[in-house]
mmCIF file of C-alpha atoms in Angstrom:
data_model
loop_
_atom_site.group_PDB
_atom_site.id
_atom_site.type_symbol
_atom_site.label_atom_id
_atom_site.label_comp_id
_atom_site.label_asym_id
_atom_site.label_seq_id
_atom_site.Cartn_x
_atom_site.Cartn_y
_atom_site.Cartn_z
ATOM 1 C CA UNK Z 1 -105.508 -23.529 4.310
ATOM 2 C CA UNK Z 2 -103.402 -26.648 4.947
ATOM 3 C CA UNK Z 3 -106.477 -28.907 5.074
ATOM 4 C CA UNK Z 4 -107.445 -27.929 1.469
ATOM 5 C CA UNK Z 5 -103.792 -28.402 0.295
ATOM 6 C CA UNK Z 6 -103.790 -31.928 2.076
ATOM 7 C CA UNK Z 7 -107.041 -32.763 0.376
ATOM 8 C CA UNK Z 8 -105.513 -31.751 -3.034
ATOM 9 C CA UNK Z 9 -102.201 -33.600 -2.662
ATOM 10 C CA UNK Z 10 -104.071 -36.723 -1.404
ATOM 11 C CA UNK Z 11 -106.376 -36.539 -4.490
ATOM 12 C CA UNK Z 12 -103.452 -36.103 -6.834
ATOM 13 C CA UNK Z 13 -101.774 -39.098 -5.294
ATOM 14 C CA UNK Z 14 -104.901 -41.228 -5.646
ATOM 15 C CA UNK Z 15 -105.660 -40.095 -9.208
ATOM 16 C CA UNK Z 16 -101.992 -40.737 -10.202
ATOM 17 C CA UNK Z 17 -102.312 -44.364 -8.639
ATOM 18 C CA UNK Z 18 -105.582 -44.854 -10.770
ATOM 19 C CA UNK Z 19 -103.812 -43.837 -14.017
ATOM 20 C CA UNK Z 20 -100.889 -46.095 -13.108
ATOM 21 C CA UNK Z 21 -103.224 -49.045 -12.361
ATOM 22 C CA UNK Z 22 -104.851 -48.529 -15.748
ATOM 23 C CA UNK Z 23 -101.549 -48.451 -17.495
ATOM 24 C CA UNK Z 24 -100.554 -51.687 -15.725
ATOM 25 C CA UNK Z 25 -103.874 -53.389 -16.759
ATOM 26 C CA UNK Z 26 -103.301 -52.278 -20.287
ATOM 27 C CA UNK Z 27 -99.824 -54.049 -20.313
ATOM 28 C CA UNK Z 28 -101.540 -57.341 -19.473
ATOM 29 C CA UNK Z 29 -103.734 -57.147 -22.655
ATOM 30 C CA UNK Z 30 -102.317 -59.043 -25.525
ATOM 31 C CA UNK Z 31 -101.538 -57.420 -28.701
ATOM 32 C CA UNK Z 32 -99.746 -58.947 -31.704
ATOM 33 C CA UNK Z 33 -96.302 -58.242 -30.011
ATOM 34 C CA UNK Z 34 -94.755 -60.353 -27.288
ATOM 35 C CA UNK Z 35 -94.266 -58.724 -23.936
ATOM 36 C CA UNK Z 36 -93.099 -60.097 -20.740
ATOM 37 C CA UNK Z 37 -95.683 -57.995 -18.983
ATOM 38 C CA UNK Z 38 -98.488 -60.356 -20.468
ATOM 39 C CA UNK Z 39 -97.508 -63.021 -17.939
ATOM 40 C CA UNK Z 40 -97.582 -60.696 -14.843
ATOM 41 C CA UNK Z 41 -100.939 -62.000 -13.769
ATOM 42 C CA UNK Z 42 -100.100 -65.751 -14.149
ATOM 43 C CA UNK Z 43 -99.897 -67.538 -10.739
ATOM 44 C CA UNK Z 44 -98.282 -71.057 -10.377
ATOM 45 C CA UNK Z 45 -99.111 -73.664 -7.929
ATOM 46 C CA UNK Z 46 -95.730 -74.244 -6.509
ATOM 47 C CA UNK Z 47 -95.259 -76.538 -3.426
ATOM 48 C CA UNK Z 48 -98.983 -75.756 -2.408
ATOM 49 C CA UNK Z 49 -98.485 -71.904 -2.756
ATOM 50 C CA UNK Z 50 -99.790 -69.686 -5.518
ATOM 51 C CA UNK Z 51 -96.721 -67.938 -6.825
ATOM 52 C CA UNK Z 52 -96.292 -65.321 -9.517
ATOM 53 C CA UNK Z 53 -94.681 -66.754 -12.543
ATOM 54 C CA UNK Z 54 -91.934 -63.945 -12.623
ATOM 55 C CA UNK Z 55 -90.692 -65.298 -9.218
ATOM 56 C CA UNK Z 56 -90.157 -68.884 -10.603
ATOM 57 C CA UNK Z 57 -88.595 -68.177 -13.944
ATOM 58 C CA UNK Z 58 -86.786 -65.874 -16.216
ATOM 59 C CA UNK Z 59 -89.052 -64.443 -19.064
ATOM 60 C CA UNK Z 60 -87.383 -63.379 -22.225
ATOM 61 C CA UNK Z 61 -88.629 -62.036 -25.511
ATOM 62 C CA UNK Z 62 -86.114 -63.442 -28.046
ATOM 63 C CA UNK Z 63 -88.085 -62.236 -31.095
ATOM 64 C CA UNK Z 64 -91.104 -60.136 -31.623
ATOM 65 C CA UNK Z 65 -93.650 -62.970 -31.663
ATOM 66 C CA UNK Z 66 -92.093 -65.285 -29.078
ATOM 67 C CA UNK Z 67 -91.599 -65.518 -25.261
ATOM 68 C CA UNK Z 68 -89.393 -67.884 -23.579
ATOM 69 C CA UNK Z 69 -89.840 -68.889 -19.885
ATOM 70 C CA UNK Z 70 -86.841 -70.510 -18.324
ATOM 71 C CA UNK Z 71 -87.857 -71.953 -14.838
ATOM 72 C CA UNK Z 72 -85.264 -71.763 -11.977
ATOM 73 C CA UNK Z 73 -86.494 -75.265 -10.981
ATOM 74 C CA UNK Z 74 -86.850 -77.422 -14.120
ATOM 75 C CA UNK Z 75 -89.460 -79.636 -12.143
ATOM 76 C CA UNK Z 76 -91.947 -76.781 -12.316
ATOM 77 C CA UNK Z 77 -92.225 -76.768 -15.981
ATOM 78 C CA UNK Z 78 -95.513 -78.866 -16.148
ATOM 79 C CA UNK Z 79 -97.127 -76.470 -13.553
ATOM 80 C CA UNK Z 80 -96.214 -73.383 -15.627
ATOM 81 C CA UNK Z 81 -97.427 -74.849 -18.849
ATOM 82 C CA UNK Z 82 -100.766 -75.761 -17.125
ATOM 83 C CA UNK Z 83 -101.182 -72.213 -15.551
ATOM 84 C CA UNK Z 84 -100.638 -70.581 -18.968
ATOM 85 C CA UNK Z 85 -103.128 -72.993 -20.774
ATOM 86 C CA UNK Z 86 -105.724 -72.310 -18.057
ATOM 87 C CA UNK Z 87 -105.212 -68.553 -18.264
ATOM 88 C CA UNK Z 88 -107.334 -66.100 -20.393
ATOM 89 C CA UNK Z 89 -104.292 -65.473 -22.679
ATOM 90 C CA UNK Z 90 -105.331 -68.000 -25.367
ATOM 91 C CA UNK Z 91 -101.656 -69.096 -25.839
ATOM 92 C CA UNK Z 92 -100.366 -72.604 -26.391
ATOM 93 C CA UNK Z 93 -97.012 -73.324 -24.594
ATOM 94 C CA UNK Z 94 -94.567 -75.815 -25.678
ATOM 95 C CA UNK Z 95 -91.443 -77.070 -23.857
ATOM 96 C CA UNK Z 96 -88.240 -78.884 -24.591
ATOM 97 C CA UNK Z 97 -87.578 -79.919 -20.880
ATOM 98 C CA UNK Z 98 -85.654 -76.960 -19.838
ATOM 99 C CA UNK Z 99 -87.480 -73.922 -21.623
ATOM 100 C CA UNK Z 100 -91.243 -73.169 -22.281
ATOM 101 C CA UNK Z 101 -91.803 -71.394 -25.463
ATOM 102 C CA UNK Z 102 -94.891 -69.126 -26.175
ATOM 103 C CA UNK Z 103 -95.429 -68.408 -29.698
ATOM 104 C CA UNK Z 104 -97.703 -65.274 -30.196
ATOM 105 C CA UNK Z 105 -100.194 -65.802 -33.026
ATOM 106 C CA UNK Z 106 -101.200 -62.761 -34.895
ATOM 107 C CA UNK Z 107 -104.644 -61.825 -33.536
ATOM 108 C CA UNK Z 108 -107.374 -61.758 -36.346
ATOM 109 C CA UNK Z 109 -109.758 -58.760 -36.988
ATOM 110 C CA UNK Z 110 -112.494 -60.180 -34.760
ATOM 111 C CA UNK Z 111 -110.036 -60.790 -31.894
ATOM 112 C CA UNK Z 112 -108.616 -57.290 -32.178
ATOM 113 C CA UNK Z 113 -112.026 -55.760 -31.973
ATOM 114 C CA UNK Z 114 -112.720 -57.817 -28.730
ATOM 115 C CA UNK Z 115 -109.320 -56.698 -27.382
ATOM 116 C CA UNK Z 116 -110.265 -52.989 -28.057
ATOM 117 C CA UNK Z 117 -113.493 -53.465 -26.164
ATOM 118 C CA UNK Z 118 -111.625 -54.863 -23.207
ATOM 119 C CA UNK Z 119 -109.171 -52.107 -23.262
ATOM 120 C CA UNK Z 120 -111.949 -49.427 -23.463
ATOM 121 C CA UNK Z 121 -113.656 -51.062 -20.507
ATOM 122 C CA UNK Z 122 -110.318 -50.917 -18.559
ATOM 123 C CA UNK Z 123 -109.993 -47.187 -19.361
ATOM 124 C CA UNK Z 124 -113.587 -46.435 -18.365
ATOM 125 C CA UNK Z 125 -112.818 -48.154 -14.997
ATOM 126 C CA UNK Z 126 -109.761 -45.951 -14.566
ATOM 127 C CA UNK Z 127 -111.875 -42.849 -15.440
ATOM 128 C CA UNK Z 128 -114.412 -43.811 -12.923
ATOM 129 C CA UNK Z 129 -111.779 -44.318 -10.243
ATOM 130 C CA UNK Z 130 -110.436 -40.740 -10.913
ATOM 131 C CA UNK Z 131 -113.949 -39.335 -10.790
ATOM 132 C CA UNK Z 132 -114.645 -41.208 -7.531
ATOM 133 C CA UNK Z 133 -111.579 -39.427 -6.052
ATOM 134 C CA UNK Z 134 -112.935 -36.066 -7.201
ATOM 135 C CA UNK Z 135 -116.412 -36.989 -5.700
ATOM 136 C CA UNK Z 136 -114.659 -37.641 -2.318
ATOM 137 C CA UNK Z 137 -112.709 -34.265 -2.452
ATOM 138 C CA UNK Z 138 -115.956 -32.387 -3.162
ATOM 139 C CA UNK Z 139 -117.607 -34.244 -0.220
ATOM 140 C CA UNK Z 140 -114.690 -33.364 2.170
ATOM 141 C CA UNK Z 141 -114.867 -29.773 0.932
ATOM 142 C CA UNK Z 142 -118.417 -29.531 1.846
ATOM 143 C CA UNK Z 143 -117.670 -30.792 5.190
ATOM 144 C CA UNK Z 144 -115.039 -28.243 5.783
ATOM 145 C CA UNK Z 145 -117.397 -25.442 4.647
ATOM 146 C CA UNK Z 146 -120.137 -26.803 7.081
ATOM 147 C CA UNK Z 147 -117.442 -26.804 9.924
ATOM 148 C CA UNK Z 148 -116.460 -23.248 9.077
ATOM 149 C CA UNK Z 149 -112.881 -24.215 8.356
ATOM 150 C CA UNK Z 150 -113.099 -22.971 4.724
ATOM 151 C CA UNK Z 151 -114.811 -19.955 3.097
ATOM 152 C CA UNK Z 152 -117.007 -20.040 0.037
ATOM 153 C CA UNK Z 153 -114.296 -18.339 -2.248
ATOM 154 C CA UNK Z 154 -111.676 -20.964 -1.103
ATOM 155 C CA UNK Z 155 -114.185 -23.670 -1.536
ATOM 156 C CA UNK Z 156 -114.792 -22.687 -5.185
ATOM 157 C CA UNK Z 157 -111.070 -22.303 -5.957
ATOM 158 C CA UNK Z 158 -110.444 -25.876 -4.408
ATOM 159 C CA UNK Z 159 -113.456 -27.297 -6.518
ATOM 160 C CA UNK Z 160 -111.721 -25.660 -9.615
ATOM 161 C CA UNK Z 161 -108.481 -27.250 -8.706
ATOM 162 C CA UNK Z 162 -110.059 -30.727 -8.236
ATOM 163 C CA UNK Z 163 -111.983 -30.389 -11.469
ATOM 164 C CA UNK Z 164 -108.570 -29.488 -13.299
ATOM 165 C CA UNK Z 165 -106.859 -32.427 -11.667
ATOM 166 C CA UNK Z 166 -109.609 -34.808 -12.792
ATOM 167 C CA UNK Z 167 -109.526 -33.416 -16.221
ATOM 168 C CA UNK Z 168 -105.740 -33.949 -16.502
ATOM 169 C CA UNK Z 169 -105.855 -37.382 -15.184
ATOM 170 C CA UNK Z 170 -108.706 -38.486 -17.429
ATOM 171 C CA UNK Z 171 -106.839 -37.048 -20.451
ATOM 172 C CA UNK Z 172 -103.836 -39.246 -19.351
ATOM 173 C CA UNK Z 173 -106.030 -42.277 -19.442
ATOM 174 C CA UNK Z 174 -107.529 -41.242 -22.751
ATOM 175 C CA UNK Z 175 -103.994 -40.901 -24.132
ATOM 176 C CA UNK Z 176 -103.002 -44.242 -22.791
ATOM 177 C CA UNK Z 177 -106.310 -45.778 -24.468
ATOM 178 C CA UNK Z 178 -105.477 -44.181 -27.834
ATOM 179 C CA UNK Z 179 -101.998 -45.540 -27.813
ATOM 180 C CA UNK Z 180 -103.062 -49.057 -26.771
ATOM 181 C CA UNK Z 181 -105.840 -49.127 -29.323
ATOM 182 C CA UNK Z 182 -103.387 -48.301 -32.083
ATOM 183 C CA UNK Z 183 -101.092 -50.951 -30.847
ATOM 184 C CA UNK Z 184 -103.877 -53.589 -30.910
ATOM 185 C CA UNK Z 185 -105.174 -52.648 -34.404
ATOM 186 C CA UNK Z 186 -101.624 -52.411 -35.934
ATOM 187 C CA UNK Z 187 -101.273 -55.424 -38.356
#
């Protein structure tokens, strides 16, 4: 019985990480509000190394539509500005020599619709990841049945558990999607 339980706990762990990955991907999609998580993917060329922005600077949200980036090393300001301009965020940084300011323009209706499409695609990728875990579990269960380690009744119960896990995790992703879409469409 331990093998089925191990399969289920592994499946739960992998599905949880798929949901968590989807949540973190959603955080990098820009809504009308400023969020430090938007800059999580930004990498800066710093002394020949690609370094995450959050390791080079303090990121603050002084007001709902503004991000400020205070580099620990003021000489890296130009590299930070360049990396933000070249990113897919569509933001224009400005600096005063010590601080980089990132104003967040209100996205127009067309841009919001594009962002919703991006978020839906990310959600679908998350659902696919969850379903792939279920497929792996079903495959391993069939192997256990073939080897005679698990009986038919036990296999059916395990398949039901796997399906229930899949449904729960898919529902979590759908809930995250609904929340993110509402956040994007909010004017």
